[in-house]
PDB file of C-alpha atoms in Angstrom:
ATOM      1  CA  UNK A 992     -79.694  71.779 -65.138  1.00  0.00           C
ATOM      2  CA  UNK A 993     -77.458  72.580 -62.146  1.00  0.00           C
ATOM      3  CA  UNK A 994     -73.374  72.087 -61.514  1.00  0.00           C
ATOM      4  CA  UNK A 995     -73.190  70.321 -58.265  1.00  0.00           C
ATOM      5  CA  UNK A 996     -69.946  68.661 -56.637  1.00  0.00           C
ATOM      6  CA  UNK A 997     -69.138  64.812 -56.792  1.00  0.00           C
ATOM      7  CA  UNK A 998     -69.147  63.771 -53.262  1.00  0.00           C
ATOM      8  CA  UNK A 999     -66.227  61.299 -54.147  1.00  0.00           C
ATOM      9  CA  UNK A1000     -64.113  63.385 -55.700  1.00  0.00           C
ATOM     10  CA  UNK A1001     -65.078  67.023 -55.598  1.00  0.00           C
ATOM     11  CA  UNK A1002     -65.407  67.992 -59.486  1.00  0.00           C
ATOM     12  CA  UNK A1003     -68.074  69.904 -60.687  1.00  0.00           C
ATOM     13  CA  UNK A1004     -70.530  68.146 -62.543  1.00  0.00           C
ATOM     14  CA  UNK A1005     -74.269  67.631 -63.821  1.00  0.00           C
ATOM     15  CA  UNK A1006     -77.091  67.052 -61.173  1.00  0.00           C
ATOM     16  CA  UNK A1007     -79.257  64.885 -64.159  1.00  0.00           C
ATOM     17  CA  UNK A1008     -75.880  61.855 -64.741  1.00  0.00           C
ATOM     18  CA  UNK A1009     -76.447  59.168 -63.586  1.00  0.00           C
ATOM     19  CA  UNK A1010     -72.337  58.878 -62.786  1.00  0.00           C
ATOM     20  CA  UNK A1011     -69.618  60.674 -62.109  1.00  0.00           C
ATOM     21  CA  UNK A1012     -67.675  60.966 -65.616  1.00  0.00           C
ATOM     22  CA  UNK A1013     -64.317  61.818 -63.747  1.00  0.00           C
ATOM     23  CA  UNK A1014     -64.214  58.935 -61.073  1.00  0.00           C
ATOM     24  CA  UNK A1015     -67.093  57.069 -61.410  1.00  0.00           C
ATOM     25  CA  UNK A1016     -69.259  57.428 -58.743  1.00  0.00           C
ATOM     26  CA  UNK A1017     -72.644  56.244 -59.081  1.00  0.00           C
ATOM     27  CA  UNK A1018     -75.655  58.715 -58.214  1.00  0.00           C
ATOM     28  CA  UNK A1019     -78.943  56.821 -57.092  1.00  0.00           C
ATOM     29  CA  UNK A1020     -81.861  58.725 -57.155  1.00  0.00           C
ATOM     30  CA  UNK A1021     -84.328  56.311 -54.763  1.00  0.00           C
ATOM     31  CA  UNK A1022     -82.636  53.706 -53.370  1.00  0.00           C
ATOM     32  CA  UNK A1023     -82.029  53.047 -49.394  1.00  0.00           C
ATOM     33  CA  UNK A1024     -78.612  51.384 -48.026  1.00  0.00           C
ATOM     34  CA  UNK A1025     -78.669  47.505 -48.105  1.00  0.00           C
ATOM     35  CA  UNK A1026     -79.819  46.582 -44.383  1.00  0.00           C
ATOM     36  CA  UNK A1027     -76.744  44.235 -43.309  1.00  0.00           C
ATOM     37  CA  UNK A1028     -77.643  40.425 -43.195  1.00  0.00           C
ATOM     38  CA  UNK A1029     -76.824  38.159 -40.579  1.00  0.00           C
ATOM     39  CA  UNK A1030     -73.389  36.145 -41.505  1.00  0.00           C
ATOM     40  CA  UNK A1031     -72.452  32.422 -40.963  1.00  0.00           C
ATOM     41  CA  UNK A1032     -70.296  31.984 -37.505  1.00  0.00           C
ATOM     42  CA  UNK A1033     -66.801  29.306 -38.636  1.00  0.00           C
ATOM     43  CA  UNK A1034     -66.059  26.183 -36.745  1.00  0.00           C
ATOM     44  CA  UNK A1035     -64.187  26.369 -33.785  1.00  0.00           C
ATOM     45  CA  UNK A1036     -60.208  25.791 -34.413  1.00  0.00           C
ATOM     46  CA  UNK A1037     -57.776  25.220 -32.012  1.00  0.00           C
ATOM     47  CA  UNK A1038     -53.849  25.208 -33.036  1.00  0.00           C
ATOM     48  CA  UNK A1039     -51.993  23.715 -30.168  1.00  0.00           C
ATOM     49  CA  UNK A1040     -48.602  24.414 -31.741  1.00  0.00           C
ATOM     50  CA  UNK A1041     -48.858  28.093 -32.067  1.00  0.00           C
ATOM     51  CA  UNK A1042     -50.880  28.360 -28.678  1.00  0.00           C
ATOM     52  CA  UNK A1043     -48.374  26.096 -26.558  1.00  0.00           C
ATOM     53  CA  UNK A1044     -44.946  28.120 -28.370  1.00  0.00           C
ATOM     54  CA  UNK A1045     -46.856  31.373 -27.938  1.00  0.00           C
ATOM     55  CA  UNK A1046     -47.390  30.758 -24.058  1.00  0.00           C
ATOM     56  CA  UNK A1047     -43.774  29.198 -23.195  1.00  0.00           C
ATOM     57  CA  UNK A1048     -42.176  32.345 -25.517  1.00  0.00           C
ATOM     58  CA  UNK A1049     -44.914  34.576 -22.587  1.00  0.00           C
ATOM     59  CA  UNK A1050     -43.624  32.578 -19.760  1.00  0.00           C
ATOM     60  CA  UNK A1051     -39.973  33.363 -20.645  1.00  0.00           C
ATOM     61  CA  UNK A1052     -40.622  36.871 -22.028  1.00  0.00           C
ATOM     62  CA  UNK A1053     -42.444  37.608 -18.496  1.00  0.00           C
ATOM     63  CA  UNK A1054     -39.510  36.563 -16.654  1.00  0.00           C
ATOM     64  CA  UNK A1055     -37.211  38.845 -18.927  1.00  0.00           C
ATOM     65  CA  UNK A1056     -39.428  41.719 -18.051  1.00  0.00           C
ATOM     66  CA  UNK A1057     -39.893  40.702 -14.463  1.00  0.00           C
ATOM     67  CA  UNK A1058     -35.795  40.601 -14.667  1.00  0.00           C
ATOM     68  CA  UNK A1059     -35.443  43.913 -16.338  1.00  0.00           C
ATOM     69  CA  UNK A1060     -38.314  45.906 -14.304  1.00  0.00           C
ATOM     70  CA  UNK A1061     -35.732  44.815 -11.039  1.00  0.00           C
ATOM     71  CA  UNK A1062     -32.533  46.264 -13.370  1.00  0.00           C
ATOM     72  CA  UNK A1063     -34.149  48.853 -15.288  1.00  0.00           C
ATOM     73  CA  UNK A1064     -37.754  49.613 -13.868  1.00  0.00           C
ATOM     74  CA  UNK A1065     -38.770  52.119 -16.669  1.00  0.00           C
ATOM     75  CA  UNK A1066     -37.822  49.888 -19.482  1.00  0.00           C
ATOM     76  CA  UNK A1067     -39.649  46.755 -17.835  1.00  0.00           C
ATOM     77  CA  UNK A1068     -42.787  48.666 -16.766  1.00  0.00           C
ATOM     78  CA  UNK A1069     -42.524  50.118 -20.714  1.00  0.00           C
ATOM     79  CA  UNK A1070     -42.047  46.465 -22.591  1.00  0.00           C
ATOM     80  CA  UNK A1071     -44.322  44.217 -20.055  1.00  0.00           C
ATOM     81  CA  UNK A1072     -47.194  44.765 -22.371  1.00  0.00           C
ATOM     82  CA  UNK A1073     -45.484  42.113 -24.886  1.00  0.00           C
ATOM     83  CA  UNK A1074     -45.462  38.496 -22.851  1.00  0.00           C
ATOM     84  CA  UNK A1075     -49.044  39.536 -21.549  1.00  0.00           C
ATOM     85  CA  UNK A1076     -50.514  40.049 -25.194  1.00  0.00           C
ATOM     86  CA  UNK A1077     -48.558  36.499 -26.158  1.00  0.00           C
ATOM     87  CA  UNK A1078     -50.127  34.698 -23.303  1.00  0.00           C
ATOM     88  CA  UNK A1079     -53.342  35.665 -24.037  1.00  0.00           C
ATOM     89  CA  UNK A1080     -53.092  34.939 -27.344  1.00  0.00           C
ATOM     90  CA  UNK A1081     -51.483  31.437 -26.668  1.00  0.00           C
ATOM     91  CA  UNK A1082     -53.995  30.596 -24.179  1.00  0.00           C
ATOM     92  CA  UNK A1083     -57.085  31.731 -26.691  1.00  0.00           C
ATOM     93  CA  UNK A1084     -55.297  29.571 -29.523  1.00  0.00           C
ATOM     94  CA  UNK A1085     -54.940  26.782 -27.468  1.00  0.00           C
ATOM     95  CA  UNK A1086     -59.045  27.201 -26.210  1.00  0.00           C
ATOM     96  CA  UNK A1087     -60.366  27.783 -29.981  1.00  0.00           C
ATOM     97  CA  UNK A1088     -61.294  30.356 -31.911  1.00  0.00           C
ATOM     98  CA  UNK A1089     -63.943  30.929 -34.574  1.00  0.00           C
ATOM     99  CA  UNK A1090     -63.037  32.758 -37.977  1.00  0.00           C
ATOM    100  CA  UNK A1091     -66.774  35.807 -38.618  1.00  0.00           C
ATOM    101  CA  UNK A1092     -67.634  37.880 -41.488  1.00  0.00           C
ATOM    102  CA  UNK A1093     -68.848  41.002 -40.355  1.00  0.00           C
ATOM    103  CA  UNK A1094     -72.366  41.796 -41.772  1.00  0.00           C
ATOM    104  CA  UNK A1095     -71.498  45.221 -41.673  1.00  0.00           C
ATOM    105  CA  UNK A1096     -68.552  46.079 -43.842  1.00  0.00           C
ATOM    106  CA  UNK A1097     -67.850  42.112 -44.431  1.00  0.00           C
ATOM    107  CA  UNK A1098     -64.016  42.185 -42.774  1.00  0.00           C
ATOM    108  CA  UNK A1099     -63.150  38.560 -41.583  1.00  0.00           C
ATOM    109  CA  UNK A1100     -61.164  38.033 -38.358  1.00  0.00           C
ATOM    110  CA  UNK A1101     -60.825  35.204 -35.469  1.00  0.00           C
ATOM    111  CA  UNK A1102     -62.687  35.632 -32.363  1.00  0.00           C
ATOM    112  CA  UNK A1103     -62.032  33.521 -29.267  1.00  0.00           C
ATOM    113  CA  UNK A1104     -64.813  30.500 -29.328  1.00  0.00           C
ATOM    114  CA  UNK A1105     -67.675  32.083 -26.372  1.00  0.00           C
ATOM    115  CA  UNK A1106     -67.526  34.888 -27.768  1.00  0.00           C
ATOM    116  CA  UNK A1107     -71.531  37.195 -27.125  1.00  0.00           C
ATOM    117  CA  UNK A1108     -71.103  40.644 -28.827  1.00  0.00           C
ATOM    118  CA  UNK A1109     -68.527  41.232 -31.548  1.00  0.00           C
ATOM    119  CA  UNK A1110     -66.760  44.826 -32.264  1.00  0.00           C
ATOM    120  CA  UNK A1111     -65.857  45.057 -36.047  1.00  0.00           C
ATOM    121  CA  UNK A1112     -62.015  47.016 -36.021  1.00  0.00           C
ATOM    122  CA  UNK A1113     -62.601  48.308 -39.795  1.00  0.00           C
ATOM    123  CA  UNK A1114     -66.108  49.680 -39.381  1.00  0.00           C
ATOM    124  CA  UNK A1115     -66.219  49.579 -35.114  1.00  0.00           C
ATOM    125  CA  UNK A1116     -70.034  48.802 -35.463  1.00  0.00           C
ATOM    126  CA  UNK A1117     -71.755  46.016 -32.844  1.00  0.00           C
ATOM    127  CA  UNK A1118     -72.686  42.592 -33.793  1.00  0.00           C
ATOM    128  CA  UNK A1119     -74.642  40.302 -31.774  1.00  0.00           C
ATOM    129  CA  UNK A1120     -74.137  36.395 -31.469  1.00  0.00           C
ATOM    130  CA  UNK A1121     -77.257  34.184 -31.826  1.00  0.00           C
ATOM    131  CA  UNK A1122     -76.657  30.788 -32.312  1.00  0.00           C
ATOM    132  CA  UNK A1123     -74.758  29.908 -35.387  1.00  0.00           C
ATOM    133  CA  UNK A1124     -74.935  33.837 -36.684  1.00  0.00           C
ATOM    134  CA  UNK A1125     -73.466  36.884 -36.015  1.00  0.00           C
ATOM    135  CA  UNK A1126     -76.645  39.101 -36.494  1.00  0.00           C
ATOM    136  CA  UNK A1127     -75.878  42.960 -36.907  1.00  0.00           C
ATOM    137  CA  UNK A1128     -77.194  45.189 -34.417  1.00  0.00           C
ATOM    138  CA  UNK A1129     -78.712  48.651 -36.429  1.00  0.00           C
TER     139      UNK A1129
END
């Protein structure tokens, strides 16, 4: 019987438990990672209140910046990220989007609705589009 450490929290314990007694952790002696399974793509949705607001509130935000990059060209280069990032969001409300699971680490998020390959932002692994699943690529 030998000490070793609990890769979740560090303590010293015995290689033969079958758990961690501090945390919990569960040891497995022969088992492989669950491959991820292909999830179920949502309907397409399209809110036309939030994408039409979201576009005029770009339009005028633009023209503020366009104003302010004349009046104060380092503050208006700095802030003319903002309208852009509402337009496009607008526009993509207005198009559709689809709500996807991520077979990876299973995080749910919208996605605009012709969408091919799909980044996960939690677990930034690559997901493929076939059909009416998002199919993980290993």
């Amino acid at each position: 019987m030998a000490l070793i450490s609990c890769p979740e929290c560090g303590k010293q314990i015995s290689d033969s438990t079958p758990a961690c007694p501090h945390c919990g952790y569960l040891f497995s002696v022969n088992s492989t990672p669950a491959a991820p399974s292909p999830t179920k793509i949502g309907e397409i949705t399209q809110n036309y209140a939030v994408g039409i607001t979201m576009t005029i509130l770009g339009i005028f935000l633009l023209l503020v910046c366009l104003f302010a990059i004349i009046m104060f060209p380092l503050l208006g280069i700095f802030i003319i990220w903002v309208p852009l990032v509402m337009l496009g969001i607008g526009v993509q409300k207005i198009g559709g989007t689809r709500s996807v699971c991520c077979p990876h680490c299973g995080k749910i998020t919208d996605v605009g609705k012709n969408f091919v390959t799909y980044k996960c932002s939690a677990c930034k692994k690559r997901s493929v589009r076939q059909n009416d699943y998002l199919n993980p690529v290993l």
